[in-house]
Coordinates of C-alpha atoms in Angstrom, one line a residue:
X154 CA -63.7 20.8 132.0
X155 CA -64.8 17.7 133.9
X156 CA -65.8 15.0 131.4
X157 CA -66.9 12.4 133.9
X158 CA -70.5 11.3 134.1
X159 CA -72.7 13.2 136.5
X160 CA -75.4 11.5 138.7
X161 CA -78.4 13.5 139.8
X162 CA -81.3 13.0 142.3
X163 CA -83.9 14.9 144.3
X164 CA -83.2 15.4 148.0
X165 CA -86.7 15.5 149.6
X166 CA -87.7 17.4 152.7
X167 CA -89.2 15.7 155.7
X168 CA -91.8 16.6 158.3
X169 CA -92.1 15.3 161.9
X170 CA -95.5 13.9 162.5
X171 CA -94.4 13.3 166.1
X172 CA -91.3 14.4 168.0
X173 CA -90.9 13.1 171.5
X174 CA -87.8 14.0 173.5
X175 CA -87.3 10.7 175.5
X176 CA -84.1 11.3 177.5
X177 CA -80.5 12.3 177.6
X178 CA -77.8 10.0 176.2
X179 CA -74.3 9.4 177.8
X180 CA -72.8 11.6 175.1
X181 CA -74.9 14.5 176.3
X182 CA -77.3 14.5 173.3
X183 CA -81.0 14.1 173.6
X184 CA -82.7 10.8 172.6
X185 CA -85.9 11.1 170.6
X186 CA -88.8 9.1 169.2
X187 CA -90.1 10.7 166.1
X188 CA -92.4 9.6 163.2
X189 CA -91.0 11.2 160.1
X190 CA -92.4 11.5 156.6
X191 CA -90.7 12.7 153.4
X192 CA -92.6 15.3 151.3
X193 CA -92.3 16.5 147.7
X194 CA -90.4 19.7 148.3
X195 CA -86.8 19.0 147.2
X196 CA -83.3 20.2 146.6
X197 CA -81.5 19.1 143.5
X198 CA -78.2 17.4 143.8
X199 CA -75.6 16.2 141.3
X200 CA -72.2 14.6 141.8
X201 CA -69.3 13.9 139.5
X202 CA -65.7 12.9 139.9
X203 CA -62.9 15.5 139.5
X204 CA -59.2 15.1 138.9
X205 CA -58.1 17.4 141.8
X206 CA -58.5 15.0 144.6
X207 CA -60.6 17.4 146.6
X208 CA -64.3 17.7 147.5
X209 CA -66.0 20.8 146.0
X210 CA -69.5 21.9 146.9
X211 CA -71.2 24.4 144.6
X212 CA -74.5 26.2 145.1
X213 CA -76.3 26.2 141.7
X214 CA -79.1 28.6 142.5
X215 CA -82.5 28.0 144.0
X216 CA -84.5 30.3 146.2
X217 CA -82.3 29.5 149.3
X218 CA -78.9 29.2 147.8
X219 CA -77.5 32.0 150.0
X220 CA -78.4 30.0 153.2
X221 CA -76.1 27.0 152.4
X222 CA -72.7 27.0 154.0
X223 CA -69.9 26.2 151.5
X224 CA -67.2 25.4 154.1
X225 CA -66.5 22.3 156.2
X226 CA -69.8 22.8 157.9
X227 CA -71.6 21.8 154.7
X228 CA -73.4 18.5 155.2
X229 CA -72.7 17.4 151.6
X230 CA -69.0 17.7 152.2
X231 CA -69.2 15.8 155.5
X232 CA -71.1 13.0 153.8
X233 CA -68.6 12.8 150.9
X234 CA -65.7 12.7 153.3
X235 CA -67.3 9.7 155.1
X236 CA -68.1 7.9 151.9
X237 CA -64.8 8.3 150.2
X238 CA -62.9 7.4 153.3
X239 CA -65.0 4.3 153.7
X240 CA -64.4 3.0 150.2
X241 CA -60.8 4.3 150.1
X242 CA -61.3 6.4 147.0
X243 CA -58.6 8.8 146.0
X244 CA -60.5 10.9 143.4
X245 CA -62.2 14.1 144.3
X246 CA -65.8 14.9 143.7
X247 CA -67.8 18.0 142.6
X248 CA -71.2 18.3 144.3
X249 CA -73.7 20.7 142.9
X250 CA -76.7 21.8 145.0
X251 CA -79.8 23.7 144.0
X252 CA -81.4 24.8 147.2
X253 CA -85.2 24.9 147.2
X254 CA -85.7 23.9 150.9
X255 CA -85.5 26.7 153.4
X256 CA -82.9 26.5 156.2
X257 CA -83.7 26.6 160.0
X258 CA -87.1 25.3 159.1
X259 CA -87.2 21.8 160.6
X260 CA -87.5 20.4 157.1
X261 CA -84.2 18.5 157.1
X262 CA -82.9 20.2 153.9
X263 CA -79.2 19.9 154.8
X264 CA -79.7 16.4 156.1
X265 CA -81.5 15.3 153.0
X266 CA -78.8 16.8 150.8
X267 CA -76.2 14.7 152.7
X268 CA -78.2 11.5 152.5
X269 CA -78.7 12.1 148.7
X270 CA -75.0 12.6 148.3
X271 CA -74.3 9.2 149.9
X272 CA -76.7 7.5 147.6
X273 CA -75.4 9.3 144.5
X274 CA -71.7 8.5 145.4
X275 CA -72.7 4.9 145.8
X276 CA -73.9 5.0 142.2
X277 CA -71.0 7.1 140.9
X278 CA -68.4 4.7 142.3
X279 CA -70.5 1.6 141.7
X280 CA -69.7 0.7 145.4
X281 CA -72.8 -1.4 145.9
X282 CA -73.1 -0.4 149.6
X283 CA -76.3 -1.5 151.2
X284 CA -78.7 1.0 152.7
X285 CA -77.7 -0.2 156.2
X286 CA -74.1 0.6 155.3
X287 CA -75.1 4.0 154.0
X288 CA -77.1 4.7 157.2
X289 CA -74.1 3.9 159.3
X290 CA -72.1 6.5 157.4
X291 CA -75.1 8.9 157.5
X292 CA -75.2 8.7 161.3
X293 CA -71.7 10.2 161.4
X294 CA -73.1 13.3 159.6
X295 CA -76.2 14.2 161.4
X296 CA -79.3 13.0 163.3
X297 CA -81.9 13.1 160.5
X298 CA -79.5 11.8 157.8
X299 CA -80.0 8.0 158.4
X300 CA -83.8 8.3 157.9
X301 CA -83.4 10.4 154.8
X302 CA -81.2 7.8 153.1
X303 CA -84.5 6.0 152.1
X304 CA -87.2 8.4 153.5
X305 CA -90.8 7.4 153.3
X306 CA -92.5 7.1 156.7
X307 CA -90.7 5.7 159.7
X308 CA -90.2 5.8 163.4
X309 CA -86.8 7.1 164.2
X310 CA -85.3 6.6 167.7
X311 CA -82.1 7.1 169.6
X312 CA -80.3 10.0 167.9
X313 CA -82.4 9.2 164.8
X314 CA -80.3 6.2 163.7
X315 CA -82.7 3.5 164.9
X316 CA -85.2 3.3 162.1
X317 CA -88.4 1.3 161.9
X318 CA -90.3 1.7 158.6
X319 CA -94.1 2.3 158.8
X320 CA -96.0 0.8 155.9
X321 CA -99.1 3.0 156.0
X322 CA -97.6 6.5 155.7
X323 CA -99.2 9.8 155.4
X324 CA -101.8 10.5 152.6
X325 CA -103.4 13.6 151.2
X326 CA -101.7 16.9 150.9
X327 CA -99.2 18.9 153.0
X328 CA -99.0 22.7 153.1
X329 CA -95.7 24.0 154.5
X330 CA -95.8 27.6 155.8
X331 CA -92.5 29.1 157.1
X332 CA -92.5 32.4 159.0
X333 CA -89.8 34.9 158.3
X334 CA -87.6 33.7 161.1
X335 CA -85.7 30.5 161.8
X336 CA -85.0 28.5 165.0
X337 CA -81.7 26.8 165.7
X338 CA -81.9 23.2 166.8
X339 CA -79.5 23.7 169.8
X340 CA -81.6 26.6 171.1
X341 CA -84.8 24.5 170.9
X342 CA -83.3 21.7 172.9
X343 CA -81.8 24.2 175.4
X344 CA -85.3 25.7 176.0
X345 CA -86.8 22.2 176.4
X346 CA -84.2 21.5 179.2
X347 CA -84.6 24.9 180.8
X348 CA -88.3 24.6 181.1
X349 CA -88.0 21.0 182.5
X350 CA -90.8 19.8 180.1
X351 CA -92.0 16.2 180.5
X352 CA -90.8 13.6 178.0
X353 CA -93.4 12.9 175.3
X354 CA -95.1 9.7 174.2
X355 CA -97.0 10.7 171.1
X356 CA -95.0 8.3 168.8
X357 CA -96.1 5.3 170.9
X358 CA -99.7 6.4 170.6
X359 CA -99.5 6.7 166.8
X360 CA -98.0 3.3 166.5
X361 CA -100.6 1.7 168.8
X362 CA -103.5 3.3 167.0
X363 CA -102.2 3.1 163.5
X364 CA -103.5 6.6 162.7
X365 CA -102.1 10.2 162.8
X366 CA -105.2 12.4 163.1
X367 CA -105.5 14.0 166.5
X368 CA -102.2 12.5 167.7
X369 CA -99.6 14.8 166.2
X370 CA -97.3 16.3 168.8
X371 CA -93.9 18.1 168.9
X372 CA -92.0 18.5 172.2
X373 CA -89.8 21.2 170.7
X374 CA -92.8 23.2 169.6
X375 CA -93.9 23.3 173.3
X376 CA -90.4 24.3 174.2
X377 CA -90.0 27.3 171.9
X378 CA -93.6 28.4 172.5
X379 CA -93.7 31.2 169.8
X380 CA -97.0 33.0 169.3
X381 CA -96.4 33.3 165.5
X382 CA -96.2 29.5 165.3
X383 CA -99.6 29.2 167.1
X384 CA -101.1 31.8 164.8
X385 CA -100.1 29.9 161.6
X386 CA -101.5 26.7 163.1
X387 CA -104.8 28.3 163.9
X388 CA -105.1 29.8 160.4
X389 CA -104.3 26.4 158.8
X390 CA -107.0 24.7 160.9
X391 CA -109.5 27.4 160.1
X392 CA -108.7 26.9 156.4
X393 CA -109.5 23.2 156.5
X394 CA -106.4 21.4 157.7
X395 CA -107.2 18.3 159.7
X396 CA -104.1 18.7 161.8
X397 CA -101.3 21.3 162.1
X398 CA -97.9 21.2 163.8
X399 CA -94.4 22.7 163.8
X400 CA -91.9 20.4 162.2
X401 CA -88.6 19.5 163.9
X402 CA -87.1 22.4 165.8
X403 CA -89.0 24.8 163.5
X404 CA -89.8 27.3 162.4
X405 CA -91.8 25.8 159.5
X406 CA -95.4 24.8 160.3
X407 CA -97.4 22.3 158.2
X408 CA -101.1 21.6 157.7
X409 CA -102.5 18.2 156.6
X410 CA -105.3 18.3 154.1
X411 CA -107.5 15.7 152.4
X412 CA -109.2 18.0 150.0
X413 CA -107.3 19.5 147.0
X414 CA -109.5 22.6 146.7
X415 CA -109.1 23.4 150.4
X416 CA -105.3 23.1 150.4
X417 CA -105.1 25.3 147.2
X418 CA -107.3 27.9 149.0
X419 CA -105.0 27.8 152.0
X420 CA -102.0 28.2 149.7
X421 CA -103.5 31.2 148.1
X422 CA -104.2 32.7 151.6
X423 CA -101.0 31.9 153.4
X424 CA -98.4 31.2 150.7
X425 CA -95.9 28.4 151.3
X426 CA -95.2 25.1 149.6
X427 CA -97.9 22.7 148.5
X428 CA -96.6 19.2 148.9
X429 CA -97.6 15.5 148.8
X430 CA -96.1 12.7 150.9
X431 CA -93.2 10.8 149.2
X432 CA -92.7 7.1 149.7
X433 CA -89.3 5.4 150.2
X434 CA -89.8 3.8 146.8
X435 CA -89.9 7.2 145.2
X436 CA -86.9 8.5 147.2
X437 CA -84.7 5.6 146.0
X438 CA -86.3 5.1 142.6
X439 CA -83.0 5.5 140.6
X440 CA -80.6 3.8 143.0

């Protein structure tokens, strides 16, 4: 039995309030500008040292445990490899994940798990790495991981690694509604290129105006152009949402609500996850 102390934290989901594809980088990946916001749907992560010298990732239940890869493609393992290599640690770690965030939804579940593992390992090893150092490690794991190290509300540019915090984040309530299909991120970008869609500028408009209402836009939603996505958006708006959008590369759609009764009625009608925005202070509260 492992008797080392375990450290635990919540890995919060994110939504994209804007997602502009802005170009193609020299490495062949797309550059983006995206205003992201963490929300209160979360996976549960714990880490502890083991004596085997290996990294073990376990799925400890949750509604979406079966969707999490447990091989080298797991983002938690990738994050742990980067961290342990960076601090030159020789011990292994056990990583336990309870999956509550659906996959292929655009909610950043795997990315948030990885970011949370980095923060937890920083505590476990008392390494005292700064958030900037953790973000550099996070950028080697995935595009959304640097933002999710601290979460909150921020403009993310480049491949997601250039982060500018936004003080006045989202308020109110967020209803997440995921259809019974997923969308792969590479496929969404492939469709964007195939359709030769114009590069977006909604992030710039949000920053200039200081507001979100009426300015939400997602270039990848335009690229995938799925009727079920449009139908969910229309239902959310009819049920009182002020705005509705597909998040990330999909397939989850969210509605923004100011009124608690309205969002609860929408939840009863459509199902999904009722959330609130989460600040960076809440994400990093126990660091």
